[in-house]
Short mmCIF file of C-alpha atoms in Angstrom, two decimals:
data_model
loop_
_atom_site.label_atom_id
_atom_site.label_comp_id
_atom_site.label_asym_id
_atom_site.label_seq_id
_atom_site.Cartn_x
_atom_site.Cartn_y
_atom_site.Cartn_z
CA UNK T 1420 54.99 21.71 -7.61
CA UNK T 1421 53.70 19.40 -4.88
CA UNK T 1422 51.17 16.73 -5.78
CA UNK T 1423 47.50 17.76 -5.51
CA UNK T 1424 45.83 16.92 -2.22
CA UNK T 1425 43.17 14.25 -2.52
CA UNK T 1426 39.69 15.19 -1.36
CA UNK T 1427 36.29 13.50 -1.13
CA UNK T 1428 33.22 15.60 -1.88
CA UNK T 1429 29.72 15.17 -0.43
CA UNK T 1430 27.41 17.31 -2.58
CA UNK T 1431 23.97 18.19 -1.24
CA UNK T 1432 20.95 18.44 -3.50
CA UNK T 1433 18.93 21.58 -3.89
CA UNK T 1434 17.49 21.84 -7.39
CA UNK T 1435 18.51 25.01 -9.19
CA UNK T 1436 20.65 26.00 -6.21
CA UNK T 1437 23.00 23.29 -7.43
CA UNK T 1438 24.45 26.01 -9.66
CA UNK T 1439 26.12 27.31 -6.49
CA UNK T 1440 27.86 23.93 -6.21
CA UNK T 1441 28.85 24.25 -9.87
CA UNK T 1442 30.66 27.44 -8.90
CA UNK T 1443 32.36 25.74 -5.95
CA UNK T 1444 33.57 22.88 -8.19
CA UNK T 1445 34.68 25.32 -10.87
CA UNK T 1446 36.88 27.16 -8.36
CA UNK T 1447 38.35 23.93 -6.94
CA UNK T 1448 39.15 22.65 -10.42
CA UNK T 1449 40.68 25.95 -11.51
CA UNK T 1450 42.83 26.17 -8.37
CA UNK T 1451 44.68 23.00 -9.34
CA UNK T 1452 45.93 22.03 -5.88
CA UNK T 1453 43.14 19.51 -5.26
CA UNK T 1454 42.30 16.18 -6.90
CA UNK T 1455 39.20 14.11 -6.23
CA UNK T 1456 39.08 10.64 -4.70
CA UNK T 1457 35.32 10.17 -4.35
CA UNK T 1458 32.14 12.15 -4.98
CA UNK T 1459 28.80 11.40 -3.33
CA UNK T 1460 25.80 13.42 -4.42
CA UNK T 1461 22.05 13.70 -4.23
CA UNK T 1462 19.81 15.26 -6.87
CA UNK T 1463 21.62 18.30 -8.32
CA UNK T 1464 24.67 17.28 -6.30
CA UNK T 1465 24.67 13.90 -8.05
CA UNK T 1466 24.39 15.56 -11.45
CA UNK T 1467 27.30 17.85 -10.67
CA UNK T 1468 29.37 14.84 -9.56
CA UNK T 1469 28.61 12.72 -12.63
CA UNK T 1470 29.09 15.57 -15.12
CA UNK T 1471 32.41 16.48 -13.45
CA UNK T 1472 33.64 12.88 -13.70
CA UNK T 1473 32.56 12.63 -17.34
CA UNK T 1474 34.36 15.88 -18.17
CA UNK T 1475 37.46 14.70 -16.32
CA UNK T 1476 37.61 11.68 -18.63
CA UNK T 1477 37.29 13.99 -21.62
CA UNK T 1478 40.01 16.45 -20.68
CA UNK T 1479 41.10 16.51 -17.04
CA UNK T 1480 40.41 19.66 -15.05
CA UNK T 1481 39.64 21.82 -18.07
CA UNK T 1482 37.38 19.12 -19.46
CA UNK T 1483 35.48 18.91 -16.17
CA UNK T 1484 35.01 22.68 -16.03
CA UNK T 1485 33.79 22.77 -19.62
CA UNK T 1486 31.39 19.85 -19.06
CA UNK T 1487 29.83 21.52 -16.02
CA UNK T 1488 29.33 24.76 -17.91
CA UNK T 1489 27.76 22.92 -20.88
CA UNK T 1490 25.37 21.10 -18.57
CA UNK T 1491 24.10 24.15 -16.67
CA UNK T 1492 23.87 26.22 -19.86
CA UNK T 1493 21.87 23.51 -21.62
CA UNK T 1494 19.65 23.05 -18.57
CA UNK T 1495 18.82 26.77 -18.60
CA UNK T 1496 17.93 26.52 -22.30
CA UNK T 1497 15.16 24.02 -21.49
CA UNK T 1498 13.14 26.85 -19.93
CA UNK T 1499 12.13 29.52 -22.50
CA UNK T 1500 10.73 31.94 -19.89
CA UNK T 1501 12.42 33.94 -17.15
CA UNK T 1502 11.23 32.34 -13.95
CA UNK T 1503 12.71 34.53 -11.22
CA UNK T 1504 11.88 38.01 -9.97
CA UNK T 1505 13.96 40.33 -7.78
CA UNK T 1506 12.16 42.52 -5.25
CA UNK T 1507 13.13 46.04 -4.26
CA UNK T 1508 15.17 44.73 -1.32
CA UNK T 1509 17.27 42.45 -3.53
CA UNK T 1510 15.48 39.20 -2.63
CA UNK T 1511 15.01 36.63 -5.41
CA UNK T 1512 11.63 34.86 -5.79
CA UNK T 1513 9.78 32.70 -8.30
CA UNK T 1514 7.74 34.41 -10.99
CA UNK T 1515 3.94 34.32 -10.44
CA UNK T 1516 3.36 31.88 -13.32
CA UNK T 1517 5.76 29.33 -11.80
CA UNK T 1518 4.13 29.76 -8.39
CA UNK T 1519 0.78 28.97 -10.00
CA UNK T 1520 2.24 25.81 -11.54
CA UNK T 1521 3.57 24.78 -8.11
CA UNK T 1522 0.11 25.27 -6.63
CA UNK T 1523 -1.38 23.00 -9.31
CA UNK T 1524 1.16 20.31 -8.40
CA UNK T 1525 -0.62 19.87 -5.05
CA UNK T 1526 -3.80 18.71 -6.79
CA UNK T 1527 -2.69 16.68 -9.82
CA UNK T 1528 -0.26 13.81 -10.20
CA UNK T 1529 2.60 13.81 -12.73
CA UNK T 1530 0.69 11.14 -14.69
CA UNK T 1531 -2.26 13.56 -15.01
CA UNK T 1532 -0.26 16.72 -15.66
CA UNK T 1533 2.34 15.09 -17.95
CA UNK T 1534 0.85 11.82 -19.25
CA UNK T 1535 3.58 11.34 -21.90
CA UNK T 1536 6.39 11.65 -19.31
CA UNK T 1537 8.13 14.42 -21.22
CA UNK T 1538 11.38 15.08 -19.36
CA UNK T 1539 13.98 17.29 -21.10
CA UNK T 1540 16.50 16.36 -18.40
CA UNK T 1541 16.62 12.76 -19.63
CA UNK T 1542 17.56 13.82 -23.14
CA UNK T 1543 20.05 16.39 -21.83
CA UNK T 1544 21.88 13.87 -19.63
CA UNK T 1545 21.88 11.20 -22.34
CA UNK T 1546 23.38 13.66 -24.79
CA UNK T 1547 26.03 15.13 -22.49
CA UNK T 1548 27.23 12.17 -20.40
CA UNK T 1549 28.77 8.98 -21.82
CA UNK T 1550 27.52 6.64 -19.10
CA UNK T 1551 28.95 3.51 -20.73
CA UNK T 1552 32.44 4.99 -20.73
CA UNK T 1553 32.00 6.35 -17.21
CA UNK T 1554 30.97 2.92 -15.91
CA UNK T 1555 33.94 1.30 -17.64
CA UNK T 1556 36.76 3.72 -16.79
CA UNK T 1557 35.57 5.25 -13.50
CA UNK T 1558 38.06 8.13 -13.03
CA UNK T 1559 36.93 8.54 -9.41
CA UNK T 1560 34.52 6.87 -6.98
CA UNK T 1561 30.96 8.01 -7.65
CA UNK T 1562 27.91 7.54 -5.42
CA UNK T 1563 24.38 8.64 -6.36
CA UNK T 1564 21.73 8.63 -3.61
CA UNK T 1565 18.04 7.89 -4.21
CA UNK T 1566 15.13 6.85 -2.01
CA UNK T 1567 13.45 3.48 -2.53
CA UNK T 1568 9.79 4.57 -2.47
CA UNK T 1569 8.64 1.02 -1.75
CA UNK T 1570 10.65 0.69 1.49
CA UNK T 1571 11.80 4.20 2.42
CA UNK T 1572 15.40 3.02 2.41
CA UNK T 1573 18.40 4.86 1.03
CA UNK T 1574 19.68 3.37 -2.23
CA UNK T 1575 23.17 4.32 -3.34
CA UNK T 1576 24.00 3.68 -7.00
CA UNK T 1577 27.70 3.36 -7.76
CA UNK T 1578 30.20 2.04 -10.28
CA UNK T 1579 28.54 -0.10 -12.92
CA UNK T 1580 25.07 0.87 -11.68
CA UNK T 1581 25.36 4.48 -12.85
CA UNK T 1582 22.85 5.44 -15.52
CA UNK T 1583 20.48 8.15 -16.67
CA UNK T 1584 17.71 6.48 -14.67
CA UNK T 1585 19.83 6.51 -11.49
CA UNK T 1586 20.39 10.26 -11.82
CA UNK T 1587 16.72 10.92 -12.59
CA UNK T 1588 15.76 8.81 -9.58
CA UNK T 1589 18.06 10.85 -7.34
CA UNK T 1590 16.32 14.07 -8.40
CA UNK T 1591 12.71 12.88 -8.69
CA UNK T 1592 10.22 14.97 -6.72
CA UNK T 1593 7.26 12.58 -6.90
CA UNK T 1594 4.65 15.33 -7.03
CA UNK T 1595 6.35 16.89 -10.07
CA UNK T 1596 8.04 14.13 -12.11
CA UNK T 1597 7.29 10.54 -13.08
CA UNK T 1598 9.16 8.26 -10.67
CA UNK T 1599 11.77 6.07 -12.41
CA UNK T 1600 11.59 2.31 -11.94
CA UNK T 1601 14.87 0.41 -11.79
CA UNK T 1602 14.95 -3.38 -11.51
CA UNK T 1603 11.29 -3.38 -10.52
CA UNK T 1604 11.64 -0.77 -7.75
CA UNK T 1605 10.26 2.79 -7.67
CA UNK T 1606 12.66 5.57 -6.72
CA UNK T 1607 12.18 9.11 -5.47
CA UNK T 1608 14.49 12.01 -4.71
CA UNK T 1609 17.49 10.98 -2.61
CA UNK T 1610 16.91 13.93 -0.29
CA UNK T 1611 14.29 11.96 1.63
CA UNK T 1612 16.88 9.37 2.74
CA UNK T 1613 20.33 10.96 2.40
CA UNK T 1614 21.16 14.49 1.30
CA UNK T 1615 23.98 13.73 0.75
CA UNK T 1616 25.05 10.23 1.83
CA UNK T 1617 28.45 10.56 3.50
CA UNK T 1618 29.15 6.99 4.64
CA UNK T 1619 30.09 5.62 1.15
CA UNK T 1620 33.05 8.02 1.11
CA UNK T 1621 34.38 6.64 4.41
CA UNK T 1622 35.23 3.21 3.07
CA UNK T 1623 37.71 2.02 0.47
CA UNK T 1624 39.11 5.39 -0.51
CA UNK T 1625 42.60 6.86 -0.58
CA UNK T 1626 41.76 10.14 1.13
CA UNK T 1627 40.50 10.79 4.66
CA UNK T 1628 39.45 14.37 3.85
CA UNK T 1629 35.72 14.96 3.36
CA UNK T 1630 34.42 18.28 2.06
CA UNK T 1631 30.68 18.80 2.65
CA UNK T 1632 29.12 21.25 0.18
CA UNK T 1633 25.74 22.16 1.67
CA UNK T 1634 22.96 24.11 -0.02
CA UNK T 1635 20.44 24.05 2.82
CA UNK T 1636 21.15 26.32 5.82
CA UNK T 1637 22.36 24.73 9.02
CA UNK T 1638 20.26 27.26 10.97
CA UNK T 1639 17.09 29.10 10.02
CA UNK T 1640 15.57 32.30 11.44
CA UNK T 1641 13.40 31.60 14.51
CA UNK T 1642 9.93 30.39 13.55
CA UNK T 1643 7.38 32.99 14.59
CA UNK T 1644 4.02 32.05 16.19
CA UNK T 1645 2.23 34.01 13.47
CA UNK T 1646 4.01 32.19 10.61
CA UNK T 1647 1.93 31.77 7.47
CA UNK T 1648 0.90 28.40 6.06
CA UNK T 1649 3.41 28.91 3.24
CA UNK T 1650 6.22 29.53 5.75
CA UNK T 1651 5.25 26.42 7.72
CA UNK T 1652 5.26 24.23 4.61
CA UNK T 1653 8.64 25.64 3.57
CA UNK T 1654 10.18 24.91 6.96
CA UNK T 1655 8.77 21.37 6.98
CA UNK T 1656 10.32 20.76 3.55
CA UNK T 1657 13.68 22.16 4.65
CA UNK T 1658 13.80 19.92 7.72
CA UNK T 1659 12.60 16.76 5.97
CA UNK T 1660 15.13 17.09 3.15
CA UNK T 1661 18.11 17.34 5.51
CA UNK T 1662 17.01 15.19 8.46
CA UNK T 1663 18.72 11.98 7.32
CA UNK T 1664 21.98 13.79 6.58
CA UNK T 1665 21.92 15.56 9.94
CA UNK T 1666 21.37 12.26 11.75
CA UNK T 1667 24.31 10.73 9.91
CA UNK T 1668 26.59 13.63 10.79
CA UNK T 1669 25.38 13.62 14.39
CA UNK T 1670 26.28 9.92 14.65
CA UNK T 1671 29.73 10.60 13.20
CA UNK T 1672 30.29 13.43 15.67
CA UNK T 1673 29.17 11.21 18.58
CA UNK T 1674 31.34 8.27 17.49
CA UNK T 1675 34.50 10.29 17.64
CA UNK T 1676 34.53 10.49 21.44
CA UNK T 1677 37.23 12.34 23.34
CA UNK T 1678 40.45 13.02 21.36
CA UNK T 1679 42.64 11.19 23.90
CA UNK T 1680 40.39 8.13 23.75
CA UNK T 1681 40.51 8.14 19.97
CA UNK T 1682 44.31 8.24 19.97
CA UNK T 1683 44.49 5.38 22.51
CA UNK T 1684 42.10 3.20 20.49
CA UNK T 1685 44.00 3.79 17.25
CA UNK T 1686 47.29 2.80 18.91
CA UNK T 1687 45.90 -0.29 20.69
CA UNK T 1688 43.59 -1.62 17.98
CA UNK T 1689 45.47 -0.38 14.92
CA UNK T 1690 42.35 1.44 13.75
CA UNK T 1691 42.55 3.57 10.62
CA UNK T 1692 42.76 7.32 11.19
CA UNK T 1693 39.53 9.21 11.65
CA UNK T 1694 38.21 11.10 8.63
CA UNK T 1695 38.88 14.82 8.51
CA UNK T 1696 35.87 17.01 7.78
CA UNK T 1697 35.58 20.34 6.00
CA UNK T 1698 32.55 22.45 5.15
CA UNK T 1699 31.41 24.90 2.50
CA UNK T 1700 27.94 26.21 3.32
CA UNK T 1701 25.84 28.12 0.79
CA UNK T 1702 23.50 29.54 3.44
CA UNK T 1703 25.29 32.84 4.12
CA UNK T 1704 25.75 33.57 0.41
CA UNK T 1705 22.13 32.71 -0.46
CA UNK T 1706 20.35 34.61 2.31
CA UNK T 1707 18.68 36.82 -0.31
CA UNK T 1708 17.35 33.81 -2.26
CA UNK T 1709 14.07 32.18 -1.27
CA UNK T 1710 13.83 28.39 -0.90
CA UNK T 1711 11.17 28.24 -3.63
CA UNK T 1712 13.76 29.26 -6.24
CA UNK T 1713 15.13 25.72 -6.15
CA UNK T 1714 12.74 25.28 -9.09
CA UNK T 1715 14.03 28.35 -10.93
CA UNK T 1716 15.58 27.11 -14.19
CA UNK T 1717 17.13 30.34 -15.46
CA UNK T 1718 20.43 31.16 -17.17
CA UNK T 1719 20.77 34.48 -15.35
CA UNK T 1720 20.00 32.86 -12.00
CA UNK T 1721 22.44 29.99 -12.63
CA UNK T 1722 25.25 32.41 -13.50
CA UNK T 1723 24.61 34.47 -10.37
CA UNK T 1724 24.73 31.35 -8.18
CA UNK T 1725 27.83 30.13 -10.00
CA UNK T 1726 29.67 33.33 -9.17
CA UNK T 1727 28.58 33.13 -5.53
CA UNK T 1728 29.85 29.55 -5.39
CA UNK T 1729 33.20 30.49 -6.90
CA UNK T 1730 33.68 33.34 -4.45
CA UNK T 1731 32.73 31.16 -1.47
CA UNK T 1732 35.11 28.39 -2.55
CA UNK T 1733 37.93 30.88 -3.09
CA UNK T 1734 37.44 32.14 0.45
CA UNK T 1735 37.41 28.59 1.80
CA UNK T 1736 40.64 27.72 -0.04
CA UNK T 1737 42.37 30.81 1.29
CA UNK T 1738 41.35 30.03 4.85
CA UNK T 1739 41.41 26.24 5.06
CA UNK T 1740 43.56 24.70 2.31
CA UNK T 1741 46.45 24.02 4.67
CA UNK T 1742 44.15 21.92 6.87
CA UNK T 1743 43.73 19.32 4.10
CA UNK T 1744 45.58 16.16 4.99
CA UNK T 1745 46.28 17.42 8.51
CA UNK T 1746 43.17 18.25 10.55
CA UNK T 1747 39.47 19.10 10.51
CA UNK T 1748 38.54 22.62 9.50
CA UNK T 1749 35.02 22.31 10.97
CA UNK T 1750 34.03 21.29 14.50
CA UNK T 1751 31.67 18.34 13.96
CA UNK T 1752 30.35 18.34 17.52
CA UNK T 1753 29.59 22.05 17.54
CA UNK T 1754 28.07 21.95 14.06
CA UNK T 1755 26.14 18.68 14.08
CA UNK T 1756 26.41 17.14 17.55
#
């Protein structure tokens, strides 16, 4: 058998929709023809990346698959109630009780609503991930994006900086959770500054192939003049949580220039080859799922998203595997330019 093809992964955050990414990773690991050079993630994407790396240390591909399943199963167990509802047309929405809790979050701070800072995710991550061993052995490059709330800058934790606090910072919605403080700085969800951060994968790695796993749609239905206040708020949130990533990808698309010019510059200046980009987008598979279900912690919901992710990744492998190591399988200019 030929050696596995090395691939970098940029994993977008999206709360509970990260179970779709779990399915994508599960299919890539099961396929066996791909190995991982670097993983950059935000929020749920960062958790998937770190849990995968921890599992890889425990038992290679099978260990990574088992670790991801343990994490998402245990996460679902932290919520005793079923939090999603399916309408007659097949759409998935939050249950009324969870919607009420979200409405309260607009009027109270986490310190008021949860003064003791009870966070089951902290205990879950501490129990399931050996951060000390991960920092010491580092089976692959890992990058966790958070937003420095005191400056608005992107902060990427990597290598020996990885910790439970770094992961909680990457996934901290400040209106819902207590914001972690690391080395005297306050951190919020990485989605505000990089969702995901791609540039760390472009330097110092062995692979030039970058697979973007996106949970937010690249295009939304046209906004109607009579849109409700809820629809407006949802669209604002969608745009704000992907704006930094889109700007980064737009800059990468612009920097490429004309193909002939790129080839000439590489020959004359001995530049390294340009990265090759690939894309798995959850949008088409999750059209029936509302954006609000990113807060839906539910075993049934996670399993459904996992299966959608597996099926999407299987289709991508069948169509684009041969492009790895050879060429882009997505047109950056058409998609992001």
